[in-house]
């Protein structure tokens, strides 16, 4: 249930500041209020929603600068996980998990467009790939720091709902290239590819949220992506 509401919020069905009423969501999603209440609490704990006594839950409004900051930090942290994974090697289980996720993504993207449920599934695939690389990096500190970045929901690895279909195809192609570099134990290439991967997601998301690159941000986005 949290996935469905998260998808609706991130895709713009509920704009920043919109109040989310348990009863209306219950009617809309044809479920009881109990799972709705639990889902709203979960999304509030993730930072996607704000809660105020006597007013309930509303969609949190993030400044574009906050989102860009989170992606800048995440790009460097994710790059380090890919580097460490390449240096330290993947276990057989890591390989099976990533290859199965890549195959699921390949099958899903034979379609010409994605439904909301397809996007949720791809978000799950994305999480598996990134989380497995994080595990292979064998760095508890990096994992903890990445979780901090995801307190800005738009920077979460599960956030693919705001992107156009062609963007999702490109991101999945990135996954293949990153995996190949890690398997080849090419740490420098894995690090570079992952940094570019996250930077390109950031640019796509900013465009999706604003319809353009805000004045003053274009240069910053390009510089960050080139690091």
JSON list of C-alpha atoms in Angstrom, two decimals:
[
{"chain": "A", "resi": 1, "resn": "UNK", "atom": "CA", "xyz": [0.00, 0.00, 0.00]},
{"chain": "A", "resi": 2, "resn": "UNK", "atom": "CA", "xyz": [2.84, 2.39, 0.82]},
{"chain": "A", "resi": 3, "resn": "UNK", "atom": "CA", "xyz": [4.29, 1.68, -2.66]},
{"chain": "A", "resi": 4, "resn": "UNK", "atom": "CA", "xyz": [1.04, 2.69, -4.36]},
{"chain": "A", "resi": 5, "resn": "UNK", "atom": "CA", "xyz": [0.70, 5.94, -2.44]},
{"chain": "A", "resi": 6, "resn": "UNK", "atom": "CA", "xyz": [4.42, 6.71, -2.85]},
{"chain": "A", "resi": 7, "resn": "UNK", "atom": "CA", "xyz": [4.08, 6.19, -6.59]},
{"chain": "A", "resi": 8, "resn": "UNK", "atom": "CA", "xyz": [1.10, 8.56, -6.74]},
{"chain": "A", "resi": 9, "resn": "UNK", "atom": "CA", "xyz": [2.92, 11.25, -4.75]},
{"chain": "A", "resi": 10, "resn": "UNK", "atom": "CA", "xyz": [6.16, 11.07, -6.73]},
{"chain": "A", "resi": 11, "resn": "UNK", "atom": "CA", "xyz": [4.35, 11.02, -10.06]},
{"chain": "A", "resi": 12, "resn": "UNK", "atom": "CA", "xyz": [2.54, 14.24, -9.15]},
{"chain": "A", "resi": 13, "resn": "UNK", "atom": "CA", "xyz": [-0.96, 12.88, -8.56]},
{"chain": "A", "resi": 14, "resn": "UNK", "atom": "CA", "xyz": [-0.72, 14.49, -5.11]},
{"chain": "A", "resi": 15, "resn": "UNK", "atom": "CA", "xyz": [1.23, 17.77, -5.41]},
{"chain": "A", "resi": 16, "resn": "UNK", "atom": "CA", "xyz": [3.41, 19.26, -2.64]},
{"chain": "A", "resi": 17, "resn": "UNK", "atom": "CA", "xyz": [1.25, 20.54, 0.19]},
{"chain": "A", "resi": 18, "resn": "UNK", "atom": "CA", "xyz": [-1.75, 18.36, -0.70]},
{"chain": "A", "resi": 19, "resn": "UNK", "atom": "CA", "xyz": [-3.50, 16.80, 2.29]},
{"chain": "A", "resi": 20, "resn": "UNK", "atom": "CA", "xyz": [-3.96, 13.02, 2.25]},
{"chain": "A", "resi": 21, "resn": "UNK", "atom": "CA", "xyz": [-7.19, 11.98, 3.94]},
{"chain": "A", "resi": 22, "resn": "UNK", "atom": "CA", "xyz": [-7.44, 8.41, 5.20]},
{"chain": "A", "resi": 23, "resn": "UNK", "atom": "CA", "xyz": [-11.11, 8.06, 4.29]},
{"chain": "A", "resi": 24, "resn": "UNK", "atom": "CA", "xyz": [-10.71, 9.41, 0.75]},
{"chain": "A", "resi": 25, "resn": "UNK", "atom": "CA", "xyz": [-7.67, 7.21, 0.12]},
{"chain": "A", "resi": 26, "resn": "UNK", "atom": "CA", "xyz": [-9.56, 4.23, 1.53]},
{"chain": "A", "resi": 27, "resn": "UNK", "atom": "CA", "xyz": [-12.38, 4.82, -0.93]},
{"chain": "A", "resi": 28, "resn": "UNK", "atom": "CA", "xyz": [-10.03, 5.52, -3.83]},
{"chain": "A", "resi": 29, "resn": "UNK", "atom": "CA", "xyz": [-7.90, 2.41, -3.27]},
{"chain": "A", "resi": 30, "resn": "UNK", "atom": "CA", "xyz": [-10.80, 0.19, -2.14]},
{"chain": "A", "resi": 31, "resn": "UNK", "atom": "CA", "xyz": [-9.15, -0.90, 1.12]},
{"chain": "A", "resi": 32, "resn": "UNK", "atom": "CA", "xyz": [-9.86, -0.34, 4.79]},
{"chain": "A", "resi": 33, "resn": "UNK", "atom": "CA", "xyz": [-8.43, 2.64, 6.65]},
{"chain": "A", "resi": 34, "resn": "UNK", "atom": "CA", "xyz": [-6.02, 0.49, 8.70]},
{"chain": "A", "resi": 35, "resn": "UNK", "atom": "CA", "xyz": [-3.50, -0.24, 5.87]},
{"chain": "A", "resi": 36, "resn": "UNK", "atom": "CA", "xyz": [-3.90, 3.36, 4.67]},
{"chain": "A", "resi": 37, "resn": "UNK", "atom": "CA", "xyz": [-3.00, 4.67, 8.13]},
{"chain": "A", "resi": 38, "resn": "UNK", "atom": "CA", "xyz": [0.02, 2.35, 8.31]},
{"chain": "A", "resi": 39, "resn": "UNK", "atom": "CA", "xyz": [1.18, 3.41, 4.82]},
{"chain": "A", "resi": 40, "resn": "UNK", "atom": "CA", "xyz": [0.90, 7.12, 5.67]},
{"chain": "A", "resi": 41, "resn": "UNK", "atom": "CA", "xyz": [2.92, 6.59, 8.84]},
{"chain": "A", "resi": 42, "resn": "UNK", "atom": "CA", "xyz": [5.58, 4.76, 6.82]},
{"chain": "A", "resi": 43, "resn": "UNK", "atom": "CA", "xyz": [5.79, 7.53, 4.22]},
{"chain": "A", "resi": 44, "resn": "UNK", "atom": "CA", "xyz": [5.99, 10.17, 6.95]},
{"chain": "A", "resi": 45, "resn": "UNK", "atom": "CA", "xyz": [8.87, 8.28, 8.58]},
{"chain": "A", "resi": 46, "resn": "UNK", "atom": "CA", "xyz": [10.63, 8.27, 5.19]},
{"chain": "A", "resi": 47, "resn": "UNK", "atom": "CA", "xyz": [10.22, 12.04, 4.98]},
{"chain": "A", "resi": 48, "resn": "UNK", "atom": "CA", "xyz": [7.85, 12.06, 2.02]},
{"chain": "A", "resi": 49, "resn": "UNK", "atom": "CA", "xyz": [4.90, 13.35, 4.08]},
{"chain": "A", "resi": 50, "resn": "UNK", "atom": "CA", "xyz": [4.51, 15.90, 6.85]},
{"chain": "A", "resi": 51, "resn": "UNK", "atom": "CA", "xyz": [2.24, 15.28, 9.82]},
{"chain": "A", "resi": 52, "resn": "UNK", "atom": "CA", "xyz": [0.52, 17.92, 11.94]},
{"chain": "A", "resi": 53, "resn": "UNK", "atom": "CA", "xyz": [-1.88, 17.26, 14.85]},
{"chain": "A", "resi": 54, "resn": "UNK", "atom": "CA", "xyz": [-5.52, 17.96, 13.93]},
{"chain": "A", "resi": 55, "resn": "UNK", "atom": "CA", "xyz": [-4.52, 18.36, 10.28]},
{"chain": "A", "resi": 56, "resn": "UNK", "atom": "CA", "xyz": [-3.19, 14.95, 9.42]},
{"chain": "A", "resi": 57, "resn": "UNK", "atom": "CA", "xyz": [-0.77, 14.13, 6.61]},
{"chain": "A", "resi": 58, "resn": "UNK", "atom": "CA", "xyz": [0.28, 16.31, 3.71]},
{"chain": "A", "resi": 59, "resn": "UNK", "atom": "CA", "xyz": [2.82, 15.93, 0.91]},
{"chain": "A", "resi": 60, "resn": "UNK", "atom": "CA", "xyz": [6.12, 17.46, 1.93]},
{"chain": "A", "resi": 61, "resn": "UNK", "atom": "CA", "xyz": [7.48, 20.17, -0.35]},
{"chain": "A", "resi": 62, "resn": "UNK", "atom": "CA", "xyz": [11.21, 19.87, -1.03]},
{"chain": "A", "resi": 63, "resn": "UNK", "atom": "CA", "xyz": [13.29, 22.67, -2.42]},
{"chain": "A", "resi": 64, "resn": "UNK", "atom": "CA", "xyz": [15.04, 21.80, -5.67]},
{"chain": "A", "resi": 65, "resn": "UNK", "atom": "CA", "xyz": [18.34, 22.69, -3.99]},
{"chain": "A", "resi": 66, "resn": "UNK", "atom": "CA", "xyz": [17.68, 20.01, -1.33]},
{"chain": "A", "resi": 67, "resn": "UNK", "atom": "CA", "xyz": [17.10, 17.39, -4.01]},
{"chain": "A", "resi": 68, "resn": "UNK", "atom": "CA", "xyz": [20.23, 18.40, -5.92]},
{"chain": "A", "resi": 69, "resn": "UNK", "atom": "CA", "xyz": [22.30, 18.27, -2.73]},
{"chain": "A", "resi": 70, "resn": "UNK", "atom": "CA", "xyz": [21.02, 14.78, -1.93]},
{"chain": "A", "resi": 71, "resn": "UNK", "atom": "CA", "xyz": [21.89, 13.57, -5.42]},
{"chain": "A", "resi": 72, "resn": "UNK", "atom": "CA", "xyz": [25.35, 15.15, -5.36]},
{"chain": "A", "resi": 73, "resn": "UNK", "atom": "CA", "xyz": [26.11, 13.32, -2.14]},
{"chain": "A", "resi": 74, "resn": "UNK", "atom": "CA", "xyz": [24.50, 10.09, -3.30]},
{"chain": "A", "resi": 75, "resn": "UNK", "atom": "CA", "xyz": [26.44, 10.14, -6.61]},
{"chain": "A", "resi": 76, "resn": "UNK", "atom": "CA", "xyz": [29.74, 10.11, -4.77]},
{"chain": "A", "resi": 77, "resn": "UNK", "atom": "CA", "xyz": [28.65, 7.51, -2.21]},
{"chain": "A", "resi": 78, "resn": "UNK", "atom": "CA", "xyz": [27.18, 5.19, -4.86]},
{"chain": "A", "resi": 79, "resn": "UNK", "atom": "CA", "xyz": [30.34, 5.56, -6.93]},
{"chain": "A", "resi": 80, "resn": "UNK", "atom": "CA", "xyz": [32.36, 4.40, -3.95]},
{"chain": "A", "resi": 81, "resn": "UNK", "atom": "CA", "xyz": [30.14, 1.35, -3.45]},
{"chain": "A", "resi": 82, "resn": "UNK", "atom": "CA", "xyz": [30.65, 0.34, -7.09]},
{"chain": "A", "resi": 83, "resn": "UNK", "atom": "CA", "xyz": [34.42, 0.86, -6.73]},
{"chain": "A", "resi": 84, "resn": "UNK", "atom": "CA", "xyz": [34.58, -1.23, -3.55]},
{"chain": "A", "resi": 85, "resn": "UNK", "atom": "CA", "xyz": [32.39, -3.96, -5.06]},
{"chain": "A", "resi": 86, "resn": "UNK", "atom": "CA", "xyz": [34.72, -4.20, -8.07]},
{"chain": "A", "resi": 87, "resn": "UNK", "atom": "CA", "xyz": [37.82, -4.27, -5.87]},
{"chain": "A", "resi": 88, "resn": "UNK", "atom": "CA", "xyz": [36.42, -6.78, -3.37]},
{"chain": "A", "resi": 89, "resn": "UNK", "atom": "CA", "xyz": [34.51, -8.93, -5.83]},
{"chain": "A", "resi": 90, "resn": "UNK", "atom": "CA", "xyz": [30.98, -10.29, -6.03]},
{"chain": "A", "resi": 91, "resn": "UNK", "atom": "CA", "xyz": [29.94, -13.50, -4.34]},
{"chain": "A", "resi": 92, "resn": "UNK", "atom": "CA", "xyz": [28.01, -16.11, -6.32]},
{"chain": "A", "resi": 93, "resn": "UNK", "atom": "CA", "xyz": [24.85, -14.97, -4.53]},
{"chain": "A", "resi": 94, "resn": "UNK", "atom": "CA", "xyz": [25.49, -11.33, -5.47]},
{"chain": "A", "resi": 95, "resn": "UNK", "atom": "CA", "xyz": [25.91, -12.32, -9.11]},
{"chain": "A", "resi": 96, "resn": "UNK", "atom": "CA", "xyz": [22.72, -14.39, -9.11]},
{"chain": "A", "resi": 97, "resn": "UNK", "atom": "CA", "xyz": [20.72, -11.57, -7.52]},
{"chain": "A", "resi": 98, "resn": "UNK", "atom": "CA", "xyz": [21.94, -8.90, -9.94]},
{"chain": "A", "resi": 99, "resn": "UNK", "atom": "CA", "xyz": [21.65, -11.09, -13.03]},
{"chain": "A", "resi": 100, "resn": "UNK", "atom": "CA", "xyz": [18.11, -12.11, -12.07]},
{"chain": "A", "resi": 101, "resn": "UNK", "atom": "CA", "xyz": [17.17, -8.45, -11.53]},
{"chain": "A", "resi": 102, "resn": "UNK", "atom": "CA", "xyz": [18.74, -7.45, -14.86]},
{"chain": "A", "resi": 103, "resn": "UNK", "atom": "CA", "xyz": [16.77, -10.20, -16.61]},
{"chain": "A", "resi": 104, "resn": "UNK", "atom": "CA", "xyz": [13.53, -9.04, -14.96]},
{"chain": "A", "resi": 105, "resn": "UNK", "atom": "CA", "xyz": [14.24, -5.50, -16.12]},
{"chain": "A", "resi": 106, "resn": "UNK", "atom": "CA", "xyz": [15.03, -6.64, -19.65]},
{"chain": "A", "resi": 107, "resn": "UNK", "atom": "CA", "xyz": [11.73, -8.52, -19.83]},
{"chain": "A", "resi": 108, "resn": "UNK", "atom": "CA", "xyz": [9.77, -5.59, -18.41]},
{"chain": "A", "resi": 109, "resn": "UNK", "atom": "CA", "xyz": [11.28, -3.13, -20.86]},
{"chain": "A", "resi": 110, "resn": "UNK", "atom": "CA", "xyz": [10.24, -5.11, -23.92]},
{"chain": "A", "resi": 111, "resn": "UNK", "atom": "CA", "xyz": [7.01, -3.12, -23.52]},
{"chain": "A", "resi": 112, "resn": "UNK", "atom": "CA", "xyz": [6.60, 0.24, -25.25]},
{"chain": "A", "resi": 113, "resn": "UNK", "atom": "CA", "xyz": [5.27, 1.92, -22.12]},
{"chain": "A", "resi": 114, "resn": "UNK", "atom": "CA", "xyz": [4.89, 1.17, -18.41]},
{"chain": "A", "resi": 115, "resn": "UNK", "atom": "CA", "xyz": [1.83, 1.14, -16.17]},
{"chain": "A", "resi": 116, "resn": "UNK", "atom": "CA", "xyz": [2.04, 2.39, -12.58]},
{"chain": "A", "resi": 117, "resn": "UNK", "atom": "CA", "xyz": [2.41, -1.21, -11.40]},
{"chain": "A", "resi": 118, "resn": "UNK", "atom": "CA", "xyz": [5.20, -1.77, -13.95]},
{"chain": "A", "resi": 119, "resn": "UNK", "atom": "CA", "xyz": [6.99, 1.28, -12.58]},
{"chain": "A", "resi": 120, "resn": "UNK", "atom": "CA", "xyz": [6.66, -0.02, -9.04]},
{"chain": "A", "resi": 121, "resn": "UNK", "atom": "CA", "xyz": [8.12, -3.34, -10.21]},
{"chain": "A", "resi": 122, "resn": "UNK", "atom": "CA", "xyz": [11.01, -1.57, -11.90]},
{"chain": "A", "resi": 123, "resn": "UNK", "atom": "CA", "xyz": [11.58, 0.39, -8.69]},
{"chain": "A", "resi": 124, "resn": "UNK", "atom": "CA", "xyz": [11.91, -2.95, -6.90]},
{"chain": "A", "resi": 125, "resn": "UNK", "atom": "CA", "xyz": [14.38, -4.18, -9.54]},
{"chain": "A", "resi": 126, "resn": "UNK", "atom": "CA", "xyz": [16.38, -0.98, -9.16]},
{"chain": "A", "resi": 127, "resn": "UNK", "atom": "CA", "xyz": [16.52, -1.40, -5.39]},
{"chain": "A", "resi": 128, "resn": "UNK", "atom": "CA", "xyz": [17.75, -5.01, -5.72]},
{"chain": "A", "resi": 129, "resn": "UNK", "atom": "CA", "xyz": [20.57, -4.01, -8.05]},
{"chain": "A", "resi": 130, "resn": "UNK", "atom": "CA", "xyz": [21.76, -1.07, -5.98]},
{"chain": "A", "resi": 131, "resn": "UNK", "atom": "CA", "xyz": [21.33, -2.83, -2.64]},
{"chain": "A", "resi": 132, "resn": "UNK", "atom": "CA", "xyz": [23.28, -5.85, -3.86]},
{"chain": "A", "resi": 133, "resn": "UNK", "atom": "CA", "xyz": [26.13, -3.61, -4.96]},
{"chain": "A", "resi": 134, "resn": "UNK", "atom": "CA", "xyz": [26.02, -1.94, -1.54]},
{"chain": "A", "resi": 135, "resn": "UNK", "atom": "CA", "xyz": [26.29, -5.36, 0.12]},
{"chain": "A", "resi": 136, "resn": "UNK", "atom": "CA", "xyz": [29.17, -6.33, -2.13]},
{"chain": "A", "resi": 137, "resn": "UNK", "atom": "CA", "xyz": [31.01, -3.14, -1.14]},
{"chain": "A", "resi": 138, "resn": "UNK", "atom": "CA", "xyz": [31.16, -4.51, 2.42]},
{"chain": "A", "resi": 139, "resn": "UNK", "atom": "CA", "xyz": [31.09, -1.04, 3.99]},
{"chain": "A", "resi": 140, "resn": "UNK", "atom": "CA", "xyz": [28.65, -0.47, 6.80]},
{"chain": "A", "resi": 141, "resn": "UNK", "atom": "CA", "xyz": [29.50, 3.23, 6.95]},
{"chain": "A", "resi": 142, "resn": "UNK", "atom": "CA", "xyz": [28.65, 3.77, 3.28]},
{"chain": "A", "resi": 143, "resn": "UNK", "atom": "CA", "xyz": [25.32, 2.02, 3.75]},
{"chain": "A", "resi": 144, "resn": "UNK", "atom": "CA", "xyz": [24.40, 4.24, 6.69]},
{"chain": "A", "resi": 145, "resn": "UNK", "atom": "CA", "xyz": [25.35, 7.39, 4.80]},
{"chain": "A", "resi": 146, "resn": "UNK", "atom": "CA", "xyz": [23.28, 6.34, 1.78]},
{"chain": "A", "resi": 147, "resn": "UNK", "atom": "CA", "xyz": [20.23, 5.82, 3.98]},
{"chain": "A", "resi": 148, "resn": "UNK", "atom": "CA", "xyz": [20.57, 9.42, 5.12]},
{"chain": "A", "resi": 149, "resn": "UNK", "atom": "CA", "xyz": [20.42, 10.60, 1.49]},
{"chain": "A", "resi": 150, "resn": "UNK", "atom": "CA", "xyz": [17.16, 8.72, 0.99]},
{"chain": "A", "resi": 151, "resn": "UNK", "atom": "CA", "xyz": [15.44, 10.88, 3.59]},
{"chain": "A", "resi": 152, "resn": "UNK", "atom": "CA", "xyz": [14.90, 13.15, 0.60]},
{"chain": "A", "resi": 153, "resn": "UNK", "atom": "CA", "xyz": [12.46, 10.77, -1.12]},
{"chain": "A", "resi": 154, "resn": "UNK", "atom": "CA", "xyz": [13.18, 11.95, -4.65]},
{"chain": "A", "resi": 155, "resn": "UNK", "atom": "CA", "xyz": [16.77, 10.72, -4.25]},
{"chain": "A", "resi": 156, "resn": "UNK", "atom": "CA", "xyz": [15.70, 7.19, -3.32]},
{"chain": "A", "resi": 157, "resn": "UNK", "atom": "CA", "xyz": [16.81, 4.33, -5.56]},
{"chain": "A", "resi": 158, "resn": "UNK", "atom": "CA", "xyz": [13.17, 3.25, -5.73]},
{"chain": "A", "resi": 159, "resn": "UNK", "atom": "CA", "xyz": [12.15, 6.53, -7.32]},
{"chain": "A", "resi": 160, "resn": "UNK", "atom": "CA", "xyz": [11.62, 5.82, -11.01]},
{"chain": "A", "resi": 161, "resn": "UNK", "atom": "CA", "xyz": [7.99, 6.82, -11.31]},
{"chain": "A", "resi": 162, "resn": "UNK", "atom": "CA", "xyz": [8.72, 10.41, -12.33]},
{"chain": "A", "resi": 163, "resn": "UNK", "atom": "CA", "xyz": [10.78, 9.46, -15.38]},
{"chain": "A", "resi": 164, "resn": "UNK", "atom": "CA", "xyz": [9.82, 9.02, -19.01]},
{"chain": "A", "resi": 165, "resn": "UNK", "atom": "CA", "xyz": [9.95, 5.50, -20.42]},
{"chain": "A", "resi": 166, "resn": "UNK", "atom": "CA", "xyz": [13.09, 6.20, -22.48]},
{"chain": "A", "resi": 167, "resn": "UNK", "atom": "CA", "xyz": [14.83, 7.46, -19.33]},
{"chain": "A", "resi": 168, "resn": "UNK", "atom": "CA", "xyz": [14.09, 4.18, -17.56]},
{"chain": "A", "resi": 169, "resn": "UNK", "atom": "CA", "xyz": [15.46, 2.21, -20.52]},
{"chain": "A", "resi": 170, "resn": "UNK", "atom": "CA", "xyz": [18.67, 4.28, -20.36]},
{"chain": "A", "resi": 171, "resn": "UNK", "atom": "CA", "xyz": [19.00, 3.74, -16.59]},
{"chain": "A", "resi": 172, "resn": "UNK", "atom": "CA", "xyz": [18.65, -0.01, -17.00]},
{"chain": "A", "resi": 173, "resn": "UNK", "atom": "CA", "xyz": [21.28, 0.01, -19.72]},
{"chain": "A", "resi": 174, "resn": "UNK", "atom": "CA", "xyz": [23.52, 1.77, -17.19]},
{"chain": "A", "resi": 175, "resn": "UNK", "atom": "CA", "xyz": [22.91, -1.10, -14.77]},
{"chain": "A", "resi": 176, "resn": "UNK", "atom": "CA", "xyz": [24.23, -3.59, -17.31]},
{"chain": "A", "resi": 177, "resn": "UNK", "atom": "CA", "xyz": [27.36, -1.54, -17.93]},
{"chain": "A", "resi": 178, "resn": "UNK", "atom": "CA", "xyz": [28.02, -1.03, -14.22]},
{"chain": "A", "resi": 179, "resn": "UNK", "atom": "CA", "xyz": [27.59, -4.73, -13.54]},
{"chain": "A", "resi": 180, "resn": "UNK", "atom": "CA", "xyz": [29.95, -5.66, -16.38]},
{"chain": "A", "resi": 181, "resn": "UNK", "atom": "CA", "xyz": [32.60, -3.31, -15.00]},
{"chain": "A", "resi": 182, "resn": "UNK", "atom": "CA", "xyz": [32.25, -4.75, -11.49]},
{"chain": "A", "resi": 183, "resn": "UNK", "atom": "CA", "xyz": [32.48, -8.34, -12.75]},
{"chain": "A", "resi": 184, "resn": "UNK", "atom": "CA", "xyz": [35.58, -7.37, -14.76]},
{"chain": "A", "resi": 185, "resn": "UNK", "atom": "CA", "xyz": [37.06, -5.96, -11.50]},
{"chain": "A", "resi": 186, "resn": "UNK", "atom": "CA", "xyz": [37.54, -2.62, -13.29]},
{"chain": "A", "resi": 187, "resn": "UNK", "atom": "CA", "xyz": [37.10, -0.41, -10.22]},
{"chain": "A", "resi": 188, "resn": "UNK", "atom": "CA", "xyz": [37.82, 2.90, -11.94]},
{"chain": "A", "resi": 189, "resn": "UNK", "atom": "CA", "xyz": [35.26, 2.27, -14.68]},
{"chain": "A", "resi": 190, "resn": "UNK", "atom": "CA", "xyz": [32.63, 0.98, -12.24]},
{"chain": "A", "resi": 191, "resn": "UNK", "atom": "CA", "xyz": [33.11, 4.09, -10.09]},
{"chain": "A", "resi": 192, "resn": "UNK", "atom": "CA", "xyz": [32.86, 6.45, -13.07]},
{"chain": "A", "resi": 193, "resn": "UNK", "atom": "CA", "xyz": [29.82, 4.74, -14.56]},
{"chain": "A", "resi": 194, "resn": "UNK", "atom": "CA", "xyz": [27.94, 4.76, -11.27]},
{"chain": "A", "resi": 195, "resn": "UNK", "atom": "CA", "xyz": [28.67, 8.43, -10.67]},
{"chain": "A", "resi": 196, "resn": "UNK", "atom": "CA", "xyz": [27.43, 9.32, -14.16]},
{"chain": "A", "resi": 197, "resn": "UNK", "atom": "CA", "xyz": [24.39, 7.08, -13.66]},
{"chain": "A", "resi": 198, "resn": "UNK", "atom": "CA", "xyz": [23.26, 8.88, -10.51]},
{"chain": "A", "resi": 199, "resn": "UNK", "atom": "CA", "xyz": [24.08, 12.32, -11.96]},
{"chain": "A", "resi": 200, "resn": "UNK", "atom": "CA", "xyz": [21.95, 11.61, -15.03]},
{"chain": "A", "resi": 201, "resn": "UNK", "atom": "CA", "xyz": [19.05, 10.54, -12.80]},
{"chain": "A", "resi": 202, "resn": "UNK", "atom": "CA", "xyz": [19.36, 13.83, -10.93]},
{"chain": "A", "resi": 203, "resn": "UNK", "atom": "CA", "xyz": [19.19, 15.88, -14.12]},
{"chain": "A", "resi": 204, "resn": "UNK", "atom": "CA", "xyz": [16.18, 13.91, -15.36]},
{"chain": "A", "resi": 205, "resn": "UNK", "atom": "CA", "xyz": [14.36, 14.31, -12.06]},
{"chain": "A", "resi": 206, "resn": "UNK", "atom": "CA", "xyz": [14.97, 18.06, -11.86]},
{"chain": "A", "resi": 207, "resn": "UNK", "atom": "CA", "xyz": [13.60, 18.44, -15.38]},
{"chain": "A", "resi": 208, "resn": "UNK", "atom": "CA", "xyz": [10.59, 16.30, -14.45]},
{"chain": "A", "resi": 209, "resn": "UNK", "atom": "CA", "xyz": [9.85, 18.32, -11.34]},
{"chain": "A", "resi": 210, "resn": "UNK", "atom": "CA", "xyz": [10.32, 21.75, -12.88]},
{"chain": "A", "resi": 211, "resn": "UNK", "atom": "CA", "xyz": [9.86, 21.28, -16.63]},
{"chain": "A", "resi": 212, "resn": "UNK", "atom": "CA", "xyz": [13.29, 22.84, -17.10]},
{"chain": "A", "resi": 213, "resn": "UNK", "atom": "CA", "xyz": [16.68, 23.27, -15.48]},
{"chain": "A", "resi": 214, "resn": "UNK", "atom": "CA", "xyz": [16.27, 26.21, -13.08]},
{"chain": "A", "resi": 215, "resn": "UNK", "atom": "CA", "xyz": [18.50, 29.22, -13.62]},
{"chain": "A", "resi": 216, "resn": "UNK", "atom": "CA", "xyz": [21.81, 28.74, -11.87]},
{"chain": "A", "resi": 217, "resn": "UNK", "atom": "CA", "xyz": [21.45, 24.98, -11.56]},
{"chain": "A", "resi": 218, "resn": "UNK", "atom": "CA", "xyz": [22.36, 23.88, -15.09]},
{"chain": "A", "resi": 219, "resn": "UNK", "atom": "CA", "xyz": [26.07, 24.50, -14.65]},
{"chain": "A", "resi": 220, "resn": "UNK", "atom": "CA", "xyz": [26.06, 22.89, -11.21]},
{"chain": "A", "resi": 221, "resn": "UNK", "atom": "CA", "xyz": [24.33, 19.78, -12.55]},
{"chain": "A", "resi": 222, "resn": "UNK", "atom": "CA", "xyz": [26.85, 19.41, -15.38]},
{"chain": "A", "resi": 223, "resn": "UNK", "atom": "CA", "xyz": [29.87, 19.94, -13.12]},
{"chain": "A", "resi": 224, "resn": "UNK", "atom": "CA", "xyz": [28.58, 17.39, -10.61]},
{"chain": "A", "resi": 225, "resn": "UNK", "atom": "CA", "xyz": [28.00, 14.85, -13.35]},
{"chain": "A", "resi": 226, "resn": "UNK", "atom": "CA", "xyz": [31.57, 15.28, -14.63]},
{"chain": "A", "resi": 227, "resn": "UNK", "atom": "CA", "xyz": [33.26, 14.51, -11.31]}
]
